[in-house]
């Protein structure tokens, strides 16, 4: 019998908890983890550093050759870079330029966990385990606000809600690889779940999908 490598695809909107869940799944199943949002954030940051326009495909494409060291820049986690990432990610050329790196990570021997927006739909539609993690806008805005407080960023809850709504709109309605629940993906709503409960629920769902349930 051929056993498929355990690829775990975790998709969902900003601040849904997908990053925390993906990290915990990787630790639980002993798999390497790739936060694909970080790649788009690096492109967004690089366009900014180049003084380019993130809404222009050519400028955004040029920024896909960002140096590896940029992936460790703490500025990638900021709200401003998240907005730039969402803008550069609408360009099909940018998505194509980042595709191979994500696919080879997904298809490495032994399996992997990837989180993002299009893992279950485009990067690894063949993944045997797929989750679509979501939460209400108020729950996500509150989490993001707490995170920004910890980072010392002065943003109001209203600004975050407006930013989340704009990003959701862009991520869901773009033509190239829009955010949506992949076929076969299990839905996990974390609005009312503390992190530990969300992680436990995610592990259960993945175990079932991998036939270990
Ligand atoms: O998950 P995140 O907030 O770090 O992602 C930042 C932006 O990057 C998000 O608004 C859309 C884009 N993105 C994407 O288009 N596809 C992915 N697989 C991951 C992120």
PDB file of N, CA and C in Angstrom, residues 119-170:
ATOM      1  N   UNK A 119      -3.752  27.381  -0.156  1.00  0.00           N
ATOM      2  CA  UNK A 119      -2.977  26.138  -0.044  1.00  0.00           C
ATOM      3  C   UNK A 119      -3.830  24.951  -0.503  1.00  0.00           C
ATOM      4  N   UNK A 120      -5.058  24.868   0.009  1.00  0.00           N
ATOM      5  CA  UNK A 120      -5.928  23.744  -0.352  1.00  0.00           C
ATOM      6  C   UNK A 120      -6.513  23.851  -1.745  1.00  0.00           C
ATOM      7  N   UNK A 121      -6.519  25.056  -2.321  1.00  0.00           N
ATOM      8  CA  UNK A 121      -7.130  25.233  -3.641  1.00  0.00           C
ATOM      9  C   UNK A 121      -6.103  25.204  -4.774  1.00  0.00           C
ATOM     10  N   UNK A 122      -4.911  25.778  -4.556  1.00  0.00           N
ATOM     11  CA  UNK A 122      -3.935  25.942  -5.649  1.00  0.00           C
ATOM     12  C   UNK A 122      -2.594  25.267  -5.367  1.00  0.00           C
ATOM     13  N   UNK A 123      -2.030  25.526  -4.196  1.00  0.00           N
ATOM     14  CA  UNK A 123      -0.665  25.044  -3.913  1.00  0.00           C
ATOM     15  C   UNK A 123      -0.650  23.529  -3.727  1.00  0.00           C
ATOM     16  N   UNK A 124      -1.568  23.017  -2.920  1.00  0.00           N
ATOM     17  CA  UNK A 124      -1.581  21.573  -2.646  1.00  0.00           C
ATOM     18  C   UNK A 124      -3.010  21.051  -2.608  1.00  0.00           C
ATOM     19  N   UNK A 125      -3.707  21.099  -3.771  1.00  0.00           N
ATOM     20  CA  UNK A 125      -5.097  20.607  -3.765  1.00  0.00           C
ATOM     21  C   UNK A 125      -5.161  19.114  -3.456  1.00  0.00           C
ATOM     22  N   UNK A 126      -4.016  18.431  -3.609  1.00  0.00           N
ATOM     23  CA  UNK A 126      -3.953  16.993  -3.352  1.00  0.00           C
ATOM     24  C   UNK A 126      -3.690  16.680  -1.873  1.00  0.00           C
ATOM     25  N   UNK A 127      -3.598  17.714  -1.028  1.00  0.00           N
ATOM     26  CA  UNK A 127      -3.313  17.474   0.398  1.00  0.00           C
ATOM     27  C   UNK A 127      -4.385  16.577   1.002  1.00  0.00           C
ATOM     28  N   UNK A 128      -3.986  15.556   1.750  1.00  0.00           N
ATOM     29  CA  UNK A 128      -4.995  14.671   2.352  1.00  0.00           C
ATOM     30  C   UNK A 128      -5.719  15.313   3.534  1.00  0.00           C
ATOM     31  N   UNK A 129      -5.125  16.369   4.091  1.00  0.00           N
ATOM     32  CA  UNK A 129      -5.790  17.056   5.216  1.00  0.00           C
ATOM     33  C   UNK A 129      -5.863  18.547   4.914  1.00  0.00           C
ATOM     34  N   UNK A 130      -7.086  19.081   4.993  1.00  0.00           N
ATOM     35  CA  UNK A 130      -7.292  20.504   4.699  1.00  0.00           C
ATOM     36  C   UNK A 130      -8.216  21.118   5.741  1.00  0.00           C
ATOM     37  N   UNK A 131      -7.820  22.287   6.237  1.00  0.00           N
ATOM     38  CA  UNK A 131      -8.679  23.014   7.171  1.00  0.00           C
ATOM     39  C   UNK A 131      -8.948  24.393   6.609  1.00  0.00           C
ATOM     40  N   UNK A 132     -10.166  24.881   6.830  1.00  0.00           N
ATOM     41  CA  UNK A 132     -10.478  26.276   6.542  1.00  0.00           C
ATOM     42  C   UNK A 132     -10.842  26.899   7.883  1.00  0.00           C
ATOM     43  N   UNK A 133      -9.928  27.737   8.367  1.00  0.00           N
ATOM     44  CA  UNK A 133     -10.094  28.321   9.702  1.00  0.00           C
ATOM     45  C   UNK A 133     -10.695  29.707   9.559  1.00  0.00           C
ATOM     46  N   UNK A 134     -11.768  29.949  10.285  1.00  0.00           N
ATOM     47  CA  UNK A 134     -12.403  31.252  10.169  1.00  0.00           C
ATOM     48  C   UNK A 134     -12.830  31.745  11.562  1.00  0.00           C
ATOM     49  N   UNK A 135     -13.265  32.995  11.635  1.00  0.00           N
ATOM     50  CA  UNK A 135     -13.790  33.580  12.875  1.00  0.00           C
ATOM     51  C   UNK A 135     -14.500  34.864  12.489  1.00  0.00           C
ATOM     52  N   UNK A 136     -15.379  35.334  13.374  1.00  0.00           N
ATOM     53  CA  UNK A 136     -16.141  36.548  13.065  1.00  0.00           C
ATOM     54  C   UNK A 136     -15.196  37.754  12.992  1.00  0.00           C
ATOM     55  N   UNK A 137     -15.621  38.813  12.290  1.00  0.00           N
ATOM     56  CA  UNK A 137     -14.783  40.017  12.185  1.00  0.00           C
ATOM     57  C   UNK A 137     -14.481  40.597  13.578  1.00  0.00           C
ATOM     58  N   UNK A 138     -15.487  40.768  14.486  1.00  0.00           N
ATOM     59  CA  UNK A 138     -15.144  41.310  15.803  1.00  0.00           C
ATOM     60  C   UNK A 138     -14.116  40.460  16.560  1.00  0.00           C
ATOM     61  N   UNK A 139     -14.253  39.131  16.489  1.00  0.00           N
ATOM     62  CA  UNK A 139     -13.296  38.261  17.199  1.00  0.00           C
ATOM     63  C   UNK A 139     -11.894  38.429  16.612  1.00  0.00           C
ATOM     64  N   UNK A 140     -11.800  38.490  15.300  1.00  0.00           N
ATOM     65  CA  UNK A 140     -10.485  38.624  14.650  1.00  0.00           C
ATOM     66  C   UNK A 140      -9.893  39.998  14.915  1.00  0.00           C
ATOM     67  N   UNK A 141     -10.743  41.031  14.890  1.00  0.00           N
ATOM     68  CA  UNK A 141     -10.239  42.392  15.117  1.00  0.00           C
ATOM     69  C   UNK A 141      -9.704  42.518  16.546  1.00  0.00           C
ATOM     70  N   UNK A 142     -10.420  41.911  17.487  1.00  0.00           N
ATOM     71  CA  UNK A 142      -9.977  41.991  18.876  1.00  0.00           C
ATOM     72  C   UNK A 142      -8.627  41.298  19.058  1.00  0.00           C
ATOM     73  N   UNK A 143      -8.460  40.133  18.457  1.00  0.00           N
ATOM     74  CA  UNK A 143      -7.182  39.410  18.540  1.00  0.00           C
ATOM     75  C   UNK A 143      -6.051  40.218  17.934  1.00  0.00           C
ATOM     76  N   UNK A 144      -6.330  40.785  16.762  1.00  0.00           N
ATOM     77  CA  UNK A 144      -5.287  41.542  16.073  1.00  0.00           C
ATOM     78  C   UNK A 144      -4.911  42.776  16.886  1.00  0.00           C
ATOM     79  N   UNK A 145      -5.927  43.368  17.516  1.00  0.00           N
ATOM     80  CA  UNK A 145      -5.687  44.556  18.339  1.00  0.00           C
ATOM     81  C   UNK A 145      -4.779  44.209  19.524  1.00  0.00           C
ATOM     82  N   UNK A 146      -5.070  43.059  20.181  1.00  0.00           N
ATOM     83  CA  UNK A 146      -4.219  42.625  21.308  1.00  0.00           C
ATOM     84  C   UNK A 146      -2.782  42.403  20.844  1.00  0.00           C
ATOM     85  N   UNK A 147      -2.654  41.792  19.667  1.00  0.00           N
ATOM     86  CA  UNK A 147      -1.320  41.513  19.117  1.00  0.00           C
ATOM     87  C   UNK A 147      -0.565  42.828  18.866  1.00  0.00           C
ATOM     88  N   UNK A 148      -1.294  43.808  18.318  1.00  0.00           N
ATOM     89  CA  UNK A 148      -0.667  45.106  18.015  1.00  0.00           C
ATOM     90  C   UNK A 148      -0.288  45.836  19.302  1.00  0.00           C
ATOM     91  N   UNK A 149      -1.124  45.683  20.339  1.00  0.00           N
ATOM     92  CA  UNK A 149      -0.811  46.288  21.641  1.00  0.00           C
ATOM     93  C   UNK A 149       0.513  45.734  22.151  1.00  0.00           C
ATOM     94  N   UNK A 150       0.636  44.394  22.036  1.00  0.00           N
ATOM     95  CA  UNK A 150       1.861  43.735  22.507  1.00  0.00           C
ATOM     96  C   UNK A 150       3.076  44.229  21.732  1.00  0.00           C
ATOM     97  N   UNK A 151       2.866  44.510  20.435  1.00  0.00           N
ATOM     98  CA  UNK A 151       3.978  44.976  19.594  1.00  0.00           C
ATOM     99  C   UNK A 151       4.251  46.465  19.797  1.00  0.00           C
ATOM    100  N   UNK A 152       3.372  47.124  20.580  1.00  0.00           N
ATOM    101  CA  UNK A 152       3.558  48.547  20.838  1.00  0.00           C
ATOM    102  C   UNK A 152       3.075  49.423  19.686  1.00  0.00           C
ATOM    103  N   UNK A 153       2.230  48.859  18.783  1.00  0.00           N
ATOM    104  CA  UNK A 153       1.686  49.671  17.686  1.00  0.00           C
ATOM    105  C   UNK A 153       0.422  50.377  18.181  1.00  0.00           C
ATOM    106  N   UNK A 154       0.290  51.649  17.880  1.00  0.00           N
ATOM    107  CA  UNK A 154      -0.897  52.375  18.332  1.00  0.00           C
ATOM    108  C   UNK A 154      -1.945  52.402  17.220  1.00  0.00           C
ATOM    109  N   UNK A 155      -2.818  51.407  17.244  1.00  0.00           N
ATOM    110  CA  UNK A 155      -3.907  51.321  16.268  1.00  0.00           C
ATOM    111  C   UNK A 155      -5.201  51.141  17.055  1.00  0.00           C
ATOM    112  N   UNK A 156      -6.279  51.764  16.620  1.00  0.00           N
ATOM    113  CA  UNK A 156      -7.551  51.590  17.323  1.00  0.00           C
ATOM    114  C   UNK A 156      -8.275  50.353  16.774  1.00  0.00           C
ATOM    115  N   UNK A 157      -9.219  49.865  17.588  1.00  0.00           N
ATOM    116  CA  UNK A 157     -10.008  48.706  17.188  1.00  0.00           C
ATOM    117  C   UNK A 157     -10.771  49.012  15.891  1.00  0.00           C
ATOM    118  N   UNK A 158     -11.261  50.238  15.783  1.00  0.00           N
ATOM    119  CA  UNK A 158     -12.027  50.638  14.581  1.00  0.00           C
ATOM    120  C   UNK A 158     -11.142  50.583  13.336  1.00  0.00           C
ATOM    121  N   UNK A 159      -9.903  51.060  13.481  1.00  0.00           N
ATOM    122  CA  UNK A 159      -8.978  51.034  12.331  1.00  0.00           C
ATOM    123  C   UNK A 159      -8.710  49.591  11.915  1.00  0.00           C
ATOM    124  N   UNK A 160      -8.555  48.730  12.911  1.00  0.00           N
ATOM    125  CA  UNK A 160      -8.273  47.326  12.598  1.00  0.00           C
ATOM    126  C   UNK A 160      -9.462  46.679  11.915  1.00  0.00           C
ATOM    127  N   UNK A 161     -10.682  46.955  12.416  1.00  0.00           N
ATOM    128  CA  UNK A 161     -11.876  46.366  11.789  1.00  0.00           C
ATOM    129  C   UNK A 161     -11.982  46.805  10.333  1.00  0.00           C
ATOM    130  N   UNK A 162     -11.720  48.099  10.092  1.00  0.00           N
ATOM    131  CA  UNK A 162     -11.812  48.626   8.722  1.00  0.00           C
ATOM    132  C   UNK A 162     -10.755  47.974   7.839  1.00  0.00           C
ATOM    133  N   UNK A 163      -9.552  47.813   8.380  1.00  0.00           N
ATOM    134  CA  UNK A 163      -8.460  47.210   7.614  1.00  0.00           C
ATOM    135  C   UNK A 163      -8.757  45.741   7.303  1.00  0.00           C
ATOM    136  N   UNK A 164      -9.304  45.021   8.302  1.00  0.00           N
ATOM    137  CA  UNK A 164      -9.638  43.606   8.109  1.00  0.00           C
ATOM    138  C   UNK A 164     -10.699  43.452   7.022  1.00  0.00           C
ATOM    139  N   UNK A 165     -11.704  44.323   7.093  1.00  0.00           N
ATOM    140  CA  UNK A 165     -12.793  44.239   6.118  1.00  0.00           C
ATOM    141  C   UNK A 165     -12.254  44.500   4.713  1.00  0.00           C
ATOM    142  N   UNK A 166     -11.350  45.482   4.575  1.00  0.00           N
ATOM    143  CA  UNK A 166     -10.781  45.801   3.254  1.00  0.00           C
ATOM    144  C   UNK A 166      -9.946  44.640   2.744  1.00  0.00           C
ATOM    145  N   UNK A 167      -9.171  44.039   3.653  1.00  0.00           N
ATOM    146  CA  UNK A 167      -8.316  42.928   3.238  1.00  0.00           C
ATOM    147  C   UNK A 167      -9.126  41.695   2.872  1.00  0.00           C
ATOM    148  N   UNK A 168     -10.185  41.417   3.668  1.00  0.00           N
ATOM    149  CA  UNK A 168     -11.061  40.276   3.366  1.00  0.00           C
ATOM    150  C   UNK A 168     -11.649  40.434   1.976  1.00  0.00           C
ATOM    151  N   UNK A 169     -12.126  41.649   1.729  1.00  0.00           N
ATOM    152  CA  UNK A 169     -12.767  41.959   0.455  1.00  0.00           C
ATOM    153  C   UNK A 169     -11.781  41.692  -0.702  1.00  0.00           C
ATOM    154  N   UNK A 170     -10.542  42.193  -0.541  1.00  0.00           N
ATOM    155  CA  UNK A 170      -9.535  42.025  -1.603  1.00  0.00           C
ATOM    156  C   UNK A 170      -9.149  40.553  -1.745  1.00  0.00           C
TER     157      UNK A 170
END
